[in-house]
Short mmCIF file of C-alpha atoms in Angstrom, two decimals:
data_model
loop_
_atom_site.label_atom_id
_atom_site.label_comp_id
_atom_site.label_asym_id
_atom_site.label_seq_id
_atom_site.Cartn_x
_atom_site.Cartn_y
_atom_site.Cartn_z
CA MET A 1 -34.47 17.81 -25.09
CA ILE A 2 -32.47 15.23 -23.13
CA ASP A 3 -31.03 16.62 -19.89
CA ALA A 4 -28.98 15.23 -17.01
CA TYR A 5 -32.09 13.93 -15.25
CA ASP A 6 -33.18 12.04 -18.36
CA ILE A 7 -29.73 10.56 -18.94
CA LEU A 8 -29.74 9.00 -15.46
CA GLY A 9 -33.47 8.27 -15.60
CA VAL A 10 -34.23 10.03 -12.30
CA SER A 11 -36.97 12.46 -11.32
CA LEU A 12 -36.49 16.20 -11.02
CA ASP A 13 -36.71 15.79 -7.21
CA ALA A 14 -34.14 13.01 -7.07
CA LYS A 15 -32.11 12.84 -3.87
CA GLU A 16 -28.38 12.22 -3.71
CA GLU A 17 -28.91 8.53 -2.89
CA ASP A 18 -31.22 8.13 -5.90
CA ILE A 19 -28.60 9.71 -8.16
CA LYS A 20 -25.89 7.39 -6.83
CA LYS A 21 -28.04 4.30 -7.42
CA ALA A 22 -29.01 5.42 -10.91
CA TYR A 23 -25.40 6.16 -11.81
CA HIS A 24 -24.21 2.81 -10.51
CA LYS A 25 -26.86 1.00 -12.55
CA MET A 26 -26.31 3.02 -15.75
CA SER A 27 -22.51 2.94 -15.54
CA LEU A 28 -22.54 -0.84 -15.28
CA GLN A 29 -25.00 -1.08 -18.16
CA TYR A 30 -23.05 1.21 -20.52
CA HIS A 31 -19.44 0.74 -19.42
CA PRO A 32 -17.30 0.52 -22.59
CA ASP A 33 -15.64 -2.68 -21.36
CA LYS A 34 -18.96 -4.44 -20.64
CA VAL A 35 -21.44 -3.38 -23.31
CA SER A 36 -22.27 -5.55 -26.29
CA GLY A 37 -21.63 -4.55 -29.86
CA ASP A 38 -25.26 -3.49 -30.34
CA VAL A 39 -24.76 -0.27 -28.36
CA LYS A 40 -23.49 2.61 -30.53
CA ASN A 41 -20.79 4.94 -29.18
CA PRO A 42 -20.57 3.34 -25.71
CA GLU A 43 -17.75 5.65 -24.59
CA GLU A 44 -19.76 8.75 -25.50
CA ARG A 45 -22.80 7.39 -23.67
CA PHE A 46 -20.74 6.47 -20.62
CA ASN A 47 -19.14 9.94 -20.52
CA ALA A 48 -22.60 11.52 -20.74
CA ILE A 49 -23.74 9.41 -17.78
CA LYS A 50 -20.68 10.39 -15.77
CA ASN A 51 -21.14 14.07 -16.60
CA ALA A 52 -24.82 13.91 -15.60
CA ARG A 53 -23.80 12.37 -12.26
CA ASP A 54 -21.21 15.12 -11.69
CA ILE A 55 -23.80 17.83 -12.38
CA LEU A 56 -26.52 16.46 -10.13
CA GLN A 57 -24.35 15.35 -7.22
CA ASP A 58 -22.81 18.81 -6.70
CA SER A 59 -25.52 20.87 -4.98
CA GLU A 60 -24.17 24.24 -6.18
CA ARG A 61 -23.64 23.01 -9.73
CA ARG A 62 -27.11 21.45 -9.75
CA LYS A 63 -28.60 24.72 -8.50
CA ILE A 64 -27.07 26.57 -11.48
CA TYR A 65 -28.26 23.80 -13.81
CA ASP A 66 -31.81 24.02 -12.45
CA THR A 67 -31.71 27.82 -12.77
CA PHE A 68 -30.42 28.26 -16.32
CA GLY A 69 -31.05 24.86 -17.85
CA VAL A 70 -27.39 24.45 -18.86
CA ASP A 71 -24.28 23.30 -17.07
CA LEU A 72 -21.73 26.10 -16.51
CA GLY A 73 -19.00 23.77 -15.32
CA GLU A 74 -17.48 22.96 -11.96
CA GLU A 75 -16.55 26.57 -11.18
CA ARG A 76 -19.37 28.68 -9.78
CA PRO A 77 -20.13 31.86 -11.78
CA GLU A 78 -19.27 34.15 -8.87
CA MET A 79 -15.89 32.42 -8.55
CA GLU A 80 -15.34 32.85 -12.30
CA VAL A 81 -15.92 36.59 -11.84
CA TRP A 82 -13.51 36.59 -8.91
CA ASN A 83 -10.79 34.64 -10.75
CA ILE A 84 -11.02 36.84 -13.86
CA GLY A 85 -10.82 39.98 -11.72
CA VAL A 86 -7.84 38.66 -9.77
CA SER A 87 -5.90 37.63 -12.88
CA THR A 88 -6.61 40.77 -14.93
CA LEU A 89 -6.79 43.51 -12.26
CA LEU A 90 -5.81 42.61 -8.72
CA SER A 91 -2.77 40.46 -9.46
CA PRO A 92 -1.05 43.02 -11.78
CA THR A 93 -1.85 45.83 -9.34
CA GLY A 94 -0.53 43.86 -6.38
CA GLY A 95 2.58 42.87 -8.33
CA PHE A 96 3.30 46.49 -9.26
CA LEU A 97 2.80 47.55 -5.62
CA LEU A 98 5.21 44.86 -4.43
CA LYS A 99 7.86 45.92 -6.97
CA THR A 100 7.43 49.56 -5.97
CA ILE A 101 8.00 48.62 -2.32
CA ILE A 102 11.07 46.54 -3.23
CA ALA A 103 12.53 49.36 -5.35
CA ARG A 104 12.03 51.95 -2.61
CA LEU A 105 13.33 49.58 0.06
CA LEU A 106 16.47 48.91 -1.99
CA LEU A 107 17.11 52.64 -2.44
CA TRP A 108 16.55 53.18 1.26
CA LEU A 109 18.98 50.40 2.17
CA ILE A 110 21.80 51.52 -0.13
CA ASP A 111 21.62 54.97 1.42
CA TRP A 112 23.31 53.31 4.39
CA ARG A 113 27.02 53.42 3.51
CA TRP A 114 27.94 50.24 5.36
CA ILE A 115 25.22 48.26 3.53
CA GLY A 116 26.51 49.62 0.22
CA ARG A 117 30.05 48.58 1.12
CA ILE A 118 28.85 45.05 1.97
CA PHE A 119 27.21 44.73 -1.47
CA MET A 120 30.33 46.09 -3.14
CA LEU A 121 32.43 43.52 -1.27
CA LEU A 122 30.03 40.78 -2.35
CA GLY A 123 30.39 42.00 -5.94
CA VAL A 124 34.19 41.73 -5.71
CA ILE A 125 33.90 38.23 -4.23
CA GLY A 126 31.51 37.26 -7.02
CA CYS A 127 33.97 38.50 -9.68
CA PHE A 128 36.78 36.50 -8.05
CA LEU A 129 34.66 33.34 -7.90
CA TYR A 130 33.72 33.71 -11.57
CA TRP A 131 37.32 34.46 -12.63
CA ARG A 132 38.70 31.42 -10.83
CA ASP A 133 35.63 29.28 -11.68
CA ILE A 134 35.39 28.14 -8.07
CA THR A 135 32.83 25.48 -7.15
CA VAL A 136 30.80 26.09 -4.00
CA TYR A 137 28.48 23.36 -2.62
CA GLY A 138 28.71 21.51 -5.94
CA ILE A 139 27.73 24.56 -8.04
CA SER A 140 30.26 26.06 -10.41
CA ALA A 141 30.59 29.83 -10.46
CA ARG A 142 30.06 29.70 -14.24
CA ASP A 143 26.80 27.73 -14.11
CA PRO A 144 23.83 29.61 -15.62
CA GLU A 145 22.14 29.90 -12.21
CA ALA A 146 25.25 31.36 -10.61
CA ILE A 147 25.78 33.76 -13.52
CA GLY A 148 22.22 35.05 -13.09
CA LEU A 149 22.92 35.71 -9.40
CA PHE A 150 26.18 37.53 -10.24
CA LEU A 151 24.42 39.69 -12.84
CA ASN A 152 21.77 40.73 -10.33
CA LEU A 153 24.51 41.54 -7.83
CA ALA A 154 26.30 43.59 -10.49
CA VAL A 155 23.13 45.58 -11.17
CA VAL A 156 22.77 46.30 -7.44
CA ASP A 157 26.40 47.43 -7.25
CA ILE A 158 25.92 49.74 -10.25
CA VAL A 159 22.85 51.27 -8.61
CA ILE A 160 24.83 51.77 -5.39
CA ILE A 161 27.65 53.54 -7.23
CA VAL A 162 25.18 55.70 -9.14
CA ASN A 163 23.35 56.53 -5.90
CA TRP A 164 26.64 57.59 -4.30
CA LEU A 165 27.56 59.79 -7.27
CA TRP A 166 24.13 61.21 -8.13
CA PRO A 167 21.16 60.04 -6.01
CA LEU A 168 18.61 61.44 -8.47
CA LEU A 169 19.93 59.15 -11.19
CA ALA A 170 19.33 56.12 -8.96
CA GLU A 171 15.80 57.39 -8.32
CA GLY A 172 15.35 57.73 -12.08
CA ALA A 173 16.57 54.13 -12.58
CA SER A 174 13.93 52.87 -10.14
CA VAL A 175 11.21 54.86 -11.98
CA PHE A 176 12.48 53.47 -15.31
CA TYR A 177 12.30 49.94 -13.88
CA LEU A 178 8.72 50.47 -12.69
CA SER A 179 7.78 51.96 -16.07
CA SER A 180 9.19 48.90 -17.82
CA GLU A 181 6.85 46.75 -15.74
CA VAL A 182 3.91 48.64 -17.26
CA VAL A 183 4.93 48.97 -20.93
CA GLY A 184 7.40 46.08 -21.12
CA MET A 185 11.20 46.16 -21.04
CA ALA A 186 11.43 44.86 -24.63
CA MET A 187 9.55 47.89 -25.94
CA LEU A 188 11.98 50.26 -24.21
CA LEU A 189 15.11 48.41 -25.34
CA ASP A 190 14.19 47.49 -28.92
CA ASN A 191 14.05 51.14 -29.99
CA TRP A 192 16.88 53.22 -28.52
CA LYS A 193 14.98 56.47 -29.09
CA VAL A 194 12.05 55.19 -27.05
CA GLY A 195 14.44 53.94 -24.38
CA VAL A 196 16.31 57.25 -24.14
CA GLY A 197 13.04 59.18 -24.06
CA ALA A 198 11.69 56.92 -21.32
CA GLY A 199 14.94 57.38 -19.37
CA LEU A 200 14.69 61.17 -19.54
CA VAL A 201 11.01 61.10 -18.56
CA SER A 202 11.89 58.76 -15.67
CA LEU A 203 14.54 61.21 -14.50
CA VAL A 204 12.05 64.10 -14.55
CA LEU A 205 9.42 62.02 -12.74
CA ALA A 206 11.99 60.97 -10.13
CA TRP A 207 12.72 64.65 -9.49
CA LEU A 208 9.01 65.46 -9.23
CA PHE A 209 8.24 62.48 -7.00
CA ARG A 210 11.00 63.18 -4.43
CA GLY A 211 9.40 63.39 -1.03
CA TRP A 212 6.11 61.97 -2.34
CA TRP A 213 6.88 58.26 -2.41
CA PHE A 214 5.04 57.43 0.79
CA TRP A 215 1.94 59.09 -0.66
CA ILE A 216 2.43 57.20 -3.94
CA LEU A 217 2.74 53.88 -2.08
CA GLY A 218 -0.34 54.77 -0.07
CA PHE A 219 -2.24 55.50 -3.29
CA GLU A 220 -1.20 52.12 -4.76
CA VAL A 221 -2.35 50.37 -1.58
CA LEU A 222 -5.66 52.25 -1.78
CA VAL A 223 -6.15 51.18 -5.43
CA ALA A 224 -5.45 47.53 -4.51
CA VAL A 225 -7.92 47.70 -1.60
CA VAL A 226 -10.59 49.31 -3.81
CA LEU A 227 -10.11 46.61 -6.46
CA LEU A 228 -10.33 43.89 -3.81
CA ALA A 229 -13.55 45.40 -2.46
CA ALA A 230 -14.97 45.79 -5.97
CA LEU A 231 -14.24 42.14 -6.82
CA THR A 232 -15.80 40.98 -3.55
CA ILE A 233 -18.92 43.05 -4.19
CA SER A 234 -19.11 41.88 -7.83
CA SER A 235 -18.93 38.24 -6.78
CA GLY A 236 -21.61 38.83 -4.15
CA ILE A 237 -23.87 40.59 -6.66
CA MET A 238 -23.43 37.69 -9.09
CA ARG A 239 -24.47 35.27 -6.35
CA LEU A 240 -27.53 37.36 -5.45
CA TRP A 241 -28.49 37.59 -9.12
CA ILE A 242 -28.32 33.80 -9.51
CA ASP A 243 -30.51 33.35 -6.43
CA SER A 244 -32.98 35.93 -7.82
CA VAL A 245 -33.12 34.21 -11.23
CA GLN A 246 -33.70 30.86 -9.56
CA THR A 247 -36.55 32.32 -7.51
CA GLN A 248 -38.18 33.96 -10.54
CA HIS A 249 -37.58 31.39 -13.27
CA GLY A 250 -36.54 28.12 -11.56
CA GLU A 251 -40.11 26.87 -11.30
CA LYS A 252 -40.82 27.79 -14.93
CA LEU A 253 -37.83 25.73 -16.05
CA ARG A 254 -39.00 22.86 -13.90
CA GLU A 255 -42.48 22.98 -15.44
CA TRP A 256 -40.99 23.12 -18.93
CA ARG A 257 -38.84 20.06 -18.22
CA SER A 258 -41.85 18.18 -16.89
CA ARG A 259 -43.88 19.13 -19.96
CA MET A 260 -41.09 18.02 -22.29
CA ARG A 261 -40.93 14.70 -20.48
CA SER A 262 -44.67 14.19 -20.87
CA GLU A 263 -44.55 15.06 -24.58
CA ARG A 264 -41.60 12.76 -25.14
CA LYS A 265 -43.40 9.95 -23.34
CA ASN A 266 -46.49 10.47 -25.51
CA LEU A 267 -44.36 10.40 -28.66
CA GLU A 268 -42.66 7.20 -27.53
CA GLU A 269 -46.07 5.62 -26.90
CA GLN A 270 -47.32 6.71 -30.35
CA ILE A 271 -44.19 5.33 -32.01
CA ALA A 272 -44.61 2.04 -30.14
CA GLU A 273 -48.26 1.87 -31.21
CA LEU A 274 -47.34 2.52 -34.86
CA LYS A 275 -44.69 -0.18 -34.71
CA ARG A 276 -47.20 -2.61 -33.26
CA LYS A 277 -49.75 -1.85 -35.97
CA THR A 278 -47.11 -2.19 -38.67
CA GLU A 279 -46.00 -5.54 -37.29
CA ASP A 280 -49.63 -6.73 -37.08
CA LYS A 281 -50.23 -5.80 -40.72
CA SER A 282 -47.08 -7.53 -41.90
CA SER A 283 -47.93 -10.66 -39.93
CA LYS A 284 -51.41 -11.05 -41.50
CA PRO A 285 -51.52 -13.54 -44.41
CA LYS A 286 -52.12 -12.09 -47.85
CA LYS A 287 -55.46 -13.01 -49.51
#
């Protein structure tokens, strides 16, 4: 088996300076722009040399390589666990918590009449700008970006009006919005029966949750904190496990590599001896 140490031709105890010297020598010898035509696949050989240098120069990456006998890449295993946990658990949970806070904050703000009137006035101004296609700071009121802003403002105004007429309905709209973040808005809108059913359920939940939103937000914060702690502990356990494996099996892997080197050297010597004998026989004159 040829490993990173063999590719660079360094010992298993090679220091960083030894690795740099070996890489410099090998990279010059097998650089695709400098090798002769006798060398097969120079680019592949050069990439192998570069990869071996990258493995052995990074102390953490080399530690993993000396523990398991394979390269697991630039990212440390405990960081892989952390990144997977963040992307699949912590990030969605944190995003849902943030949207819950925004939804509740918006409902709290529009309860103030003067804030609601300001948004309504902004909605009227937005309609006027769109109707007259007025350009502000070089942006037309009918540009896609401006239209998106006006639509969001229109949604806020609708929620304000609904909240003024029937506050529970506005609460239900916020629950429906949060539900769509879990199951997907497309699923609720593609089938009108599912959408109507989800709307009714959201209305019931809004009625049940009235007065409990601070507790619900507290529960979401608690879940996010628990997930953060669990990911931190998992990453730490992974690190401890790697250290334990290195302590228990690192020396065995080292001995195996040394034995493989000795066996390969013996085979190379035997092959060289056979070649020499063959050449001697072919050079002798026939009787």
